[in-house]
């Protein structure tokens, strides 16, 4: 894989003996995962998904994406949680590849958000992609009601039908019923892949193909990661190395993991990571709290807490080797701000020095840290990254002896809200 994991700043916190000590647990978890016999094994369809996806299906998505781009000025994606974050994470990471604007709805219950969105859509040619695995979630269902009405008023019955695409279960849920009744085009979410693991299914692939991203490259990356993260050889499997380090730190009462990035384009991947890790591990009174920070901005606020606050956290820096954009710092005749020392350098070079300084300072301040470095912002890398994180959280979940593939807590909220709304 092109992704690198650096564990140098774990020295003094985790030693080789610690890893040796948990090898039997890792091996057990590995076997349960690969043989699909562990907790929640009915929801491990994501494990072999990259190598199972047919290229012909990816071609079909690319062709539909092309049709959408010809007929539309923008796309509206309606969904929440696993039916939202991965799409947005992908498109923010791959902003340079995006050919069509994408707006989001149904990820909250904000009337202001929906109101201003509809205002923006008035004079645009719109395609709507509605995503809900269960087909019953309140936020996207209500947003879709409003948007459906808008689309019905804006378009002829034929156009209305053509411009709405749904992604949902094959049989279950209200969205399936609506789809069949209205005759919308539709893609199916496999029952054995949970929401937060669904970014490499039509949930993520369809919208991002429509936005113009090369989904074949994304899946090629995921296939590489699937191959390389399926080995029990710890030296070769960085997903297991990351999982083992997290688990051992948690056992030392480092109960918060801060994923800190120095790149704006990684911010929504951090959101995706938070959902994946928080929802997978946080149960049965256990779980590492996944937090994220955007540096260097947050160094001027949360940096204080990291440097000198309670020592109950570890940090994972999330970096990119080639930012892809060069901004050269100009030389000034009069060096009033004393920054001629960096003149002629790319701003990203300074950013990288900021990372080095932060990693060192936080380590010396008692915060063990690792770094995950990506080579660049492209679909091939992103595909690898998604699979890497999915495999890592599955491993930590099993090490923690929880079921990483259910979300009873999320269901509890949904059920209570339905009761308050008087919904059956
Ligand atoms: O990971 C999950 O299962 C959840 O976050 C869901 O993705 C989220 O609640 C949305 O559910 P649905 O796709 O069924 O509307």
Short mmCIF file of C-alpha atoms and ligand atoms in Angstrom, two decimals:
data_model
loop_
_atom_site.label_atom_id
_atom_site.label_comp_id
_atom_site.label_asym_id
_atom_site.label_seq_id
_atom_site.Cartn_x
_atom_site.Cartn_y
_atom_site.Cartn_z
CA UNK A 1 0.00 0.00 0.00
CA UNK A 2 1.06 3.61 -0.49
CA UNK A 3 -0.15 4.59 2.98
CA UNK A 4 2.50 4.77 5.70
CA UNK A 5 2.08 4.34 9.45
CA UNK A 6 4.79 5.85 11.65
CA UNK A 7 4.87 4.72 15.28
CA UNK A 8 8.11 6.33 16.38
CA UNK A 9 6.44 8.57 18.96
CA UNK A 10 4.94 5.59 20.79
CA UNK A 11 8.36 4.81 22.22
CA UNK A 12 8.20 4.58 25.98
CA UNK A 13 4.45 3.84 25.81
CA UNK A 14 4.36 0.64 23.75
CA UNK A 15 7.19 -1.84 23.34
CA UNK A 16 7.68 -4.97 21.24
CA UNK A 17 6.84 -7.09 24.29
CA UNK A 18 3.43 -5.46 24.57
CA UNK A 19 2.61 -6.37 20.98
CA UNK A 20 3.93 -9.92 21.56
CA UNK A 21 1.67 -10.16 24.60
CA UNK A 22 -1.51 -9.58 22.60
CA UNK A 23 -0.53 -11.63 19.53
CA UNK A 24 -2.81 -14.55 20.52
CA UNK A 25 -5.76 -12.10 20.77
CA UNK A 26 -4.89 -10.58 17.39
CA UNK A 27 -4.63 -14.00 15.80
CA UNK A 28 -7.97 -15.05 17.27
CA UNK A 29 -9.64 -11.86 16.04
CA UNK A 30 -8.02 -12.26 12.62
CA UNK A 31 -9.35 -15.80 12.25
CA UNK A 32 -12.83 -14.78 13.37
CA UNK A 33 -12.84 -11.93 10.87
CA UNK A 34 -11.49 -13.87 7.92
CA UNK A 35 -13.64 -16.92 8.60
CA UNK A 36 -16.65 -14.75 9.44
CA UNK A 37 -17.35 -16.48 12.72
CA UNK A 38 -16.95 -13.57 15.18
CA UNK A 39 -19.44 -11.19 16.78
CA UNK A 40 -21.73 -9.55 14.23
CA UNK A 41 -20.38 -11.73 11.41
CA UNK A 42 -23.64 -11.29 9.47
CA UNK A 43 -22.49 -7.72 8.81
CA UNK A 44 -19.02 -8.40 7.46
CA UNK A 45 -19.96 -8.21 3.78
CA UNK A 46 -17.64 -5.19 3.46
CA UNK A 47 -14.60 -7.44 4.09
CA UNK A 48 -14.46 -8.91 0.59
CA UNK A 49 -16.49 -6.24 -1.16
CA UNK A 50 -13.67 -4.57 -3.19
CA UNK A 51 -12.63 -7.82 -4.86
CA UNK A 52 -16.26 -8.84 -5.39
CA UNK A 53 -17.43 -5.67 -7.16
CA UNK A 54 -17.60 -6.29 -10.90
CA UNK A 55 -15.92 -3.80 -13.23
CA UNK A 56 -19.07 -3.93 -15.38
CA UNK A 57 -21.05 -2.51 -12.42
CA UNK A 58 -18.55 0.32 -12.05
CA UNK A 59 -18.94 1.02 -15.80
CA UNK A 60 -22.71 1.15 -15.31
CA UNK A 61 -22.28 3.70 -12.51
CA UNK A 62 -19.87 5.77 -14.60
CA UNK A 63 -22.35 5.80 -17.52
CA UNK A 64 -25.23 6.89 -15.29
CA UNK A 65 -22.94 9.52 -13.78
CA UNK A 66 -22.21 10.86 -17.27
CA UNK A 67 -25.96 11.00 -18.06
CA UNK A 68 -26.60 12.91 -14.82
CA UNK A 69 -23.82 15.41 -15.55
CA UNK A 70 -25.20 16.12 -19.03
CA UNK A 71 -28.70 16.76 -17.66
CA UNK A 72 -27.96 18.50 -14.38
CA UNK A 73 -26.32 21.57 -12.90
CA UNK A 74 -26.07 19.95 -9.47
CA UNK A 75 -26.87 16.89 -7.41
CA UNK A 76 -28.65 16.80 -4.07
CA UNK A 77 -27.73 13.83 -1.87
CA UNK A 78 -30.31 13.08 0.80
CA UNK A 79 -29.08 10.91 3.70
CA UNK A 80 -27.55 10.85 7.17
CA UNK A 81 -24.82 8.94 9.05
CA UNK A 82 -23.38 6.16 6.94
CA UNK A 83 -25.65 7.27 4.10
CA UNK A 84 -24.04 10.73 4.05
CA UNK A 85 -20.59 11.13 5.61
CA UNK A 86 -18.63 8.88 3.24
CA UNK A 87 -19.98 10.69 0.17
CA UNK A 88 -19.02 14.08 1.53
CA UNK A 89 -15.64 12.82 2.79
CA UNK A 90 -14.86 11.43 -0.68
CA UNK A 91 -15.87 14.56 -2.54
CA UNK A 92 -13.99 16.91 -0.24
CA UNK A 93 -10.87 14.72 -0.49
CA UNK A 94 -11.23 14.52 -4.29
CA UNK A 95 -12.36 18.10 -4.82
CA UNK A 96 -10.03 18.47 -7.81
CA UNK A 97 -11.77 15.55 -9.60
CA UNK A 98 -15.30 16.78 -8.95
CA UNK A 99 -17.14 17.97 -12.07
CA UNK A 100 -20.58 18.75 -10.67
CA UNK A 101 -21.61 20.58 -7.47
CA UNK A 102 -23.15 18.36 -4.81
CA UNK A 103 -25.45 19.63 -2.06
CA UNK A 104 -26.58 17.67 0.97
CA UNK A 105 -29.94 17.36 2.69
CA UNK A 106 -31.45 15.09 5.31
CA UNK A 107 -28.27 15.13 7.43
CA UNK A 108 -30.04 17.27 10.05
CA UNK A 109 -33.50 18.62 10.91
CA UNK A 110 -32.61 22.25 10.25
CA UNK A 111 -35.41 24.13 8.49
CA UNK A 112 -32.98 26.92 7.61
CA UNK A 113 -30.66 24.49 5.84
CA UNK A 114 -33.47 23.07 3.72
CA UNK A 115 -35.01 26.45 3.00
CA UNK A 116 -31.78 28.00 1.68
CA UNK A 117 -30.96 24.83 -0.25
CA UNK A 118 -34.29 24.95 -2.11
CA UNK A 119 -33.70 28.62 -2.83
CA UNK A 120 -30.36 27.73 -4.41
CA UNK A 121 -31.99 25.01 -6.52
CA UNK A 122 -34.75 27.24 -8.01
CA UNK A 123 -33.01 28.02 -11.30
CA UNK A 124 -30.87 24.87 -11.52
CA UNK A 125 -31.34 21.54 -13.26
CA UNK A 126 -31.38 19.13 -10.34
CA UNK A 127 -30.84 15.39 -9.82
CA UNK A 128 -31.70 14.00 -6.41
CA UNK A 129 -30.07 10.88 -4.94
CA UNK A 130 -31.85 9.58 -1.84
CA UNK A 131 -29.98 7.13 0.35
CA UNK A 132 -31.34 5.22 3.32
CA UNK A 133 -30.47 1.65 4.11
CA UNK A 134 -33.39 1.14 6.47
CA UNK A 135 -35.61 3.46 4.45
CA UNK A 136 -37.20 4.65 7.67
CA UNK A 137 -34.79 7.24 9.13
CA UNK A 138 -36.62 10.44 10.08
CA UNK A 139 -34.12 13.07 8.85
CA UNK A 140 -33.76 11.91 5.23
CA UNK A 141 -37.43 10.84 5.03
CA UNK A 142 -38.63 14.33 6.01
CA UNK A 143 -36.11 16.13 3.80
CA UNK A 144 -37.13 13.89 0.91
CA UNK A 145 -40.80 14.75 1.44
CA UNK A 146 -39.99 18.44 1.04
CA UNK A 147 -37.61 17.93 -1.90
CA UNK A 148 -40.01 15.55 -3.63
CA UNK A 149 -42.70 18.21 -3.52
CA UNK A 150 -40.22 20.76 -4.93
CA UNK A 151 -39.27 18.38 -7.76
CA UNK A 152 -42.92 17.55 -8.56
CA UNK A 153 -43.70 21.24 -8.90
CA UNK A 154 -40.57 21.95 -10.95
CA UNK A 155 -40.74 19.09 -13.46
CA UNK A 156 -43.13 17.15 -15.69
CA UNK A 157 -44.10 13.69 -14.33
CA UNK A 158 -41.64 12.06 -16.71
CA UNK A 159 -38.71 14.32 -15.72
CA UNK A 160 -39.64 14.01 -12.05
CA UNK A 161 -39.30 10.25 -12.29
CA UNK A 162 -36.02 10.44 -14.21
CA UNK A 163 -34.39 12.91 -11.85
CA UNK A 164 -34.78 10.97 -8.61
CA UNK A 165 -32.57 7.97 -7.89
CA UNK A 166 -32.80 5.96 -4.69
CA UNK A 167 -30.38 3.67 -2.87
CA UNK A 168 -32.00 1.41 -0.30
CA UNK A 169 -32.75 -2.14 0.77
CA UNK A 170 -34.02 -4.61 -1.84
CA UNK A 171 -37.25 -5.28 -0.01
CA UNK A 172 -37.62 -3.53 3.32
CA UNK A 173 -38.48 0.04 4.30
CA UNK A 174 -40.63 2.95 3.21
CA UNK A 175 -38.07 4.20 0.67
CA UNK A 176 -38.32 0.87 -1.17
CA UNK A 177 -42.12 1.22 -1.24
CA UNK A 178 -41.93 4.82 -2.50
CA UNK A 179 -39.35 3.81 -5.13
CA UNK A 180 -41.49 0.99 -6.47
CA UNK A 181 -44.66 3.09 -6.46
CA UNK A 182 -43.08 6.08 -8.25
CA UNK A 183 -40.90 3.95 -10.55
CA UNK A 184 -37.62 5.68 -9.59
CA UNK A 185 -34.33 4.20 -10.69
CA UNK A 186 -32.78 2.45 -7.74
CA UNK A 187 -29.67 0.70 -6.41
CA UNK A 188 -29.58 -1.88 -3.65
CA UNK A 189 -27.56 -1.82 -0.43
CA UNK A 190 -26.54 -5.33 0.52
CA UNK A 191 -28.04 -6.42 3.82
CA UNK A 192 -24.67 -7.70 5.09
CA UNK A 193 -22.94 -4.28 5.01
CA UNK A 194 -23.70 -1.79 7.81
CA UNK A 195 -24.24 1.92 7.15
CA UNK A 196 -20.81 3.14 8.27
CA UNK A 197 -19.07 0.41 6.24
CA UNK A 198 -21.06 1.20 3.07
CA UNK A 199 -18.93 3.85 1.36
CA UNK A 200 -17.67 1.31 -1.20
CA UNK A 201 -21.20 0.12 -2.04
CA UNK A 202 -23.65 2.06 -4.28
CA UNK A 203 -24.23 4.33 -1.22
CA UNK A 204 -20.88 6.01 -1.82
CA UNK A 205 -20.09 4.91 -5.36
CA UNK A 206 -23.24 6.16 -7.11
CA UNK A 207 -23.13 9.80 -5.89
CA UNK A 208 -19.40 10.14 -6.33
CA UNK A 209 -19.53 8.62 -9.83
CA UNK A 210 -22.26 11.16 -10.61
CA UNK A 211 -20.01 13.96 -9.35
CA UNK A 212 -17.38 12.82 -11.86
CA UNK A 213 -14.92 10.79 -9.76
CA UNK A 214 -13.28 7.71 -11.25
CA UNK A 215 -14.82 4.99 -9.07
CA UNK A 216 -12.70 2.31 -10.75
CA UNK A 217 -9.58 3.90 -9.30
CA UNK A 218 -11.23 4.07 -5.88
CA UNK A 219 -12.07 0.37 -5.98
CA UNK A 220 -8.61 -0.50 -7.35
CA UNK A 221 -7.16 1.14 -4.23
CA UNK A 222 -9.58 -0.72 -1.96
CA UNK A 223 -8.67 -4.02 -3.66
CA UNK A 224 -4.99 -3.42 -2.96
CA UNK A 225 -5.78 -2.69 0.68
CA UNK A 226 -8.02 -5.75 0.92
CA UNK A 227 -5.14 -7.92 -0.28
CA UNK A 228 -2.53 -6.33 1.98
CA UNK A 229 -4.67 -6.03 5.11
CA UNK A 230 -5.74 -9.67 5.01
CA UNK A 231 -2.42 -11.08 6.15
CA UNK A 232 -1.64 -12.16 9.70
CA UNK A 233 1.96 -11.01 9.15
CA UNK A 234 2.04 -7.97 11.46
CA UNK A 235 5.07 -6.44 9.72
CA UNK A 236 3.07 -6.22 6.51
CA UNK A 237 -0.39 -5.42 7.84
CA UNK A 238 -0.54 -1.74 8.85
CA UNK A 239 -4.24 -1.97 9.71
CA UNK A 240 -3.41 -4.50 12.43
CA UNK A 241 -0.41 -2.44 13.59
CA UNK A 242 -2.64 0.62 13.99
CA UNK A 243 -5.37 -1.45 15.73
CA UNK A 244 -2.89 -3.06 18.13
CA UNK A 245 -1.34 0.30 19.06
CA UNK A 246 -4.77 1.82 19.73
CA UNK A 247 -5.82 -1.13 21.85
CA UNK A 248 -2.63 -1.08 23.93
CA UNK A 249 -2.91 2.67 24.50
CA UNK A 250 -6.55 2.26 25.56
CA UNK A 251 -5.41 -0.37 28.08
CA UNK A 252 -3.14 2.36 29.56
CA UNK A 253 -6.22 4.57 30.06
CA UNK A 254 -5.61 6.63 26.94
CA UNK A 255 -9.34 6.74 26.29
CA UNK A 256 -9.38 9.52 23.68
CA UNK A 257 -7.84 9.36 20.23
CA UNK A 258 -7.36 12.70 18.51
CA UNK A 259 -7.04 12.46 14.74
CA UNK A 260 -5.24 15.66 13.84
CA UNK A 261 -4.81 16.81 10.30
CA UNK A 262 -2.92 19.66 8.74
CA UNK A 263 -5.01 19.43 5.55
CA UNK A 264 -8.47 20.92 5.04
CA UNK A 265 -9.31 18.26 2.45
CA UNK A 266 -9.02 15.57 5.13
CA UNK A 267 -11.50 17.21 7.50
CA UNK A 268 -14.53 15.27 6.30
CA UNK A 269 -12.59 12.01 6.15
CA UNK A 270 -12.05 12.72 9.86
CA UNK A 271 -15.84 12.97 10.25
CA UNK A 272 -16.23 9.63 8.44
CA UNK A 273 -13.53 8.11 10.67
CA UNK A 274 -15.29 9.42 13.80
CA UNK A 275 -18.53 7.72 12.82
CA UNK A 276 -16.78 4.49 11.84
CA UNK A 277 -14.75 4.25 15.02
CA UNK A 278 -17.20 5.74 17.51
CA UNK A 279 -20.17 3.70 16.37
CA UNK A 280 -18.15 0.50 16.04
CA UNK A 281 -16.30 0.58 19.35
CA UNK A 282 -18.49 2.59 21.70
CA UNK A 283 -20.62 -0.04 23.39
CA UNK A 284 -20.81 -2.27 26.46
CA UNK A 285 -19.22 0.51 28.52
CA UNK A 286 -16.08 0.45 26.35
CA UNK A 287 -14.58 2.35 23.45
CA UNK A 288 -11.98 4.95 22.56
CA UNK A 289 -13.57 8.39 22.10
CA UNK A 290 -12.67 9.52 18.56
CA UNK A 291 -12.03 13.25 18.36
CA UNK A 292 -10.68 15.26 15.45
CA UNK A 293 -8.79 18.51 15.11
CA UNK A 294 -7.86 20.75 12.19
CA UNK A 295 -4.36 22.08 12.47
CA UNK A 296 -2.82 24.52 12.47
CA UNK A 297 -6.08 26.38 13.31
CA UNK A 298 -6.80 24.24 16.37
CA UNK A 299 -3.23 24.53 17.60
CA UNK A 300 -4.19 28.03 18.60
CA UNK A 301 -7.04 26.74 20.78
CA UNK A 302 -7.14 23.02 21.55
CA UNK A 303 -3.35 22.84 21.29
CA UNK A 304 -3.21 23.99 24.91
CA UNK A 305 -5.28 21.02 26.13
CA UNK A 306 -3.22 18.59 24.11
CA UNK A 307 0.03 19.97 25.41
CA UNK A 308 -0.84 20.33 29.09
CA UNK A 309 -4.31 18.91 29.83
CA UNK A 310 -5.24 15.55 31.31
CA UNK A 311 -2.96 12.80 29.95
CA UNK A 312 -5.82 10.53 28.90
CA UNK A 313 -5.33 10.81 25.16
CA UNK A 314 -3.19 9.78 22.25
CA UNK A 315 -2.91 11.42 18.89
CA UNK A 316 -2.86 10.19 15.30
CA UNK A 317 -1.57 12.72 12.79
CA UNK A 318 -3.23 12.47 9.42
CA UNK A 319 -0.89 13.73 6.70
CA UNK A 320 -0.34 13.96 2.97
CA UNK A 321 3.03 13.77 1.27
CA UNK A 322 2.19 15.83 -1.82
CA UNK A 323 -0.46 18.46 -1.28
CA UNK A 324 -0.65 18.98 -5.07
CA UNK A 325 -0.83 22.77 -4.83
CA UNK A 326 2.16 25.04 -4.63
CA UNK A 327 2.05 28.49 -3.03
CA UNK A 328 5.51 30.05 -2.92
CA UNK A 329 6.21 32.51 -0.10
CA UNK A 330 7.56 35.78 -1.51
CA UNK A 331 10.78 37.45 -0.43
CA UNK A 332 10.29 41.00 0.89
CA UNK A 333 12.85 43.72 0.60
CA UNK A 334 12.31 44.84 4.17
CA UNK A 335 12.00 41.76 6.38
CA UNK A 336 9.65 43.43 8.87
CA UNK A 337 7.90 40.22 9.97
CA UNK A 338 11.18 38.25 10.03
CA UNK A 339 9.88 35.62 7.68
CA UNK A 340 12.37 36.01 4.85
CA UNK A 341 13.94 32.88 6.37
CA UNK A 342 11.19 30.83 4.61
CA UNK A 343 10.89 32.92 1.45
CA UNK A 344 11.10 30.85 -1.72
CA UNK A 345 9.59 27.82 0.04
CA UNK A 346 6.22 26.29 -0.67
CA UNK A 347 3.67 27.04 2.10
CA UNK A 348 3.15 23.29 2.44
CA UNK A 349 6.80 22.93 3.45
CA UNK A 350 6.07 25.23 6.39
CA UNK A 351 2.95 23.17 7.14
CA UNK A 352 5.12 20.06 7.32
CA UNK A 353 7.53 21.76 9.72
CA UNK A 354 4.49 22.69 11.84
CA UNK A 355 3.55 19.01 11.95
CA UNK A 356 7.06 17.95 12.99
CA UNK A 357 7.14 20.59 15.73
CA UNK A 358 3.67 19.60 17.00
CA UNK A 359 4.39 15.86 17.05
CA UNK A 360 7.58 16.48 19.00
CA UNK A 361 6.00 18.94 21.48
CA UNK A 362 2.97 16.73 22.16
CA UNK A 363 5.15 13.63 22.60
CA UNK A 364 7.38 15.47 25.05
CA UNK A 365 4.22 16.72 26.79
CA UNK A 366 3.15 13.11 27.39
CA UNK A 367 0.86 12.47 24.42
CA UNK A 368 1.95 9.36 22.51
CA UNK A 369 1.41 9.83 18.81
CA UNK A 370 1.50 8.05 15.46
CA UNK A 371 1.10 9.34 11.95
CA UNK A 372 -0.76 8.06 8.91
CA UNK A 373 0.69 9.55 5.73
CA UNK A 374 -1.03 9.39 2.36
CA UNK A 375 1.00 9.89 -0.82
CA UNK A 376 -1.46 12.30 -2.44
CA UNK A 377 -5.11 13.24 -2.91
CA UNK A 378 -6.37 10.74 -5.48
CA UNK A 379 -9.11 8.12 -5.73
CA UNK A 380 -6.65 5.20 -5.63
CA UNK A 381 -5.27 6.41 -2.29
CA UNK A 382 -8.74 7.10 -0.87
CA UNK A 383 -9.89 3.55 -1.71
CA UNK A 384 -6.92 2.16 0.21
CA UNK A 385 -7.57 4.46 3.13
CA UNK A 386 -11.23 3.48 3.51
CA UNK A 387 -10.44 -0.22 3.58
CA UNK A 388 -7.46 0.29 5.90
CA UNK A 389 -9.60 2.09 8.49
CA UNK A 390 -12.47 -0.42 8.18
CA UNK A 391 -10.16 -3.37 8.75
CA UNK A 392 -8.41 -1.61 11.65
CA UNK A 393 -11.63 -0.82 13.51
CA UNK A 394 -12.92 -4.36 13.03
CA UNK A 395 -9.71 -5.64 14.63
CA UNK A 396 -9.82 -3.19 17.59
CA UNK A 397 -13.51 -3.97 18.09
CA UNK A 398 -12.75 -7.67 18.39
CA UNK A 399 -9.77 -6.97 20.69
CA UNK A 400 -12.16 -4.96 22.89
CA UNK A 401 -14.55 -7.90 22.73
CA UNK A 402 -17.47 -5.86 21.42
CA UNK A 403 -19.56 -6.38 18.29
CA UNK A 404 -18.11 -3.69 15.98
CA UNK A 405 -20.91 -4.10 13.45
CA UNK A 406 -24.07 -3.16 15.32
CA UNK A 407 -25.31 0.18 16.66
CA UNK A 408 -27.95 -0.45 19.34
CA UNK A 409 -27.40 3.06 20.71
CA UNK A 410 -28.34 4.73 17.42
CA UNK A 411 -31.41 2.54 17.15
CA UNK A 412 -32.44 3.53 20.69
CA UNK A 413 -32.50 7.21 19.74
CA UNK A 414 -34.42 6.54 16.53
CA UNK A 415 -37.07 4.50 18.37
CA UNK A 416 -37.53 7.09 21.12
CA UNK A 417 -37.87 9.87 18.58
CA UNK A 418 -40.50 7.94 16.61
CA UNK A 419 -42.43 7.48 19.86
CA UNK A 420 -42.30 11.25 20.56
CA UNK A 421 -43.48 11.97 17.03
CA UNK A 422 -46.36 9.56 17.47
CA UNK A 423 -45.09 7.50 14.52
CA UNK A 424 -45.88 3.78 14.42
O1 LIG B 1 -23.98 3.33 10.62
C1 LIG B 1 -25.21 3.34 10.67
O2 LIG B 1 -25.87 2.31 10.54
C2 LIG B 1 -26.00 4.62 10.88
O3 LIG B 1 -25.18 5.73 11.07
C3 LIG B 1 -26.85 4.87 9.65
O4 LIG B 1 -26.02 4.98 8.53
C4 LIG B 1 -27.72 6.11 9.79
O5 LIG B 1 -28.49 6.05 10.96
C5 LIG B 1 -28.65 6.25 8.57
O6 LIG B 1 -29.43 5.10 8.44
P1 LIG B 1 -30.21 4.77 7.11
O7 LIG B 1 -29.24 4.61 5.99
O8 LIG B 1 -30.93 3.50 7.41
O9 LIG B 1 -31.17 5.92 6.85
#
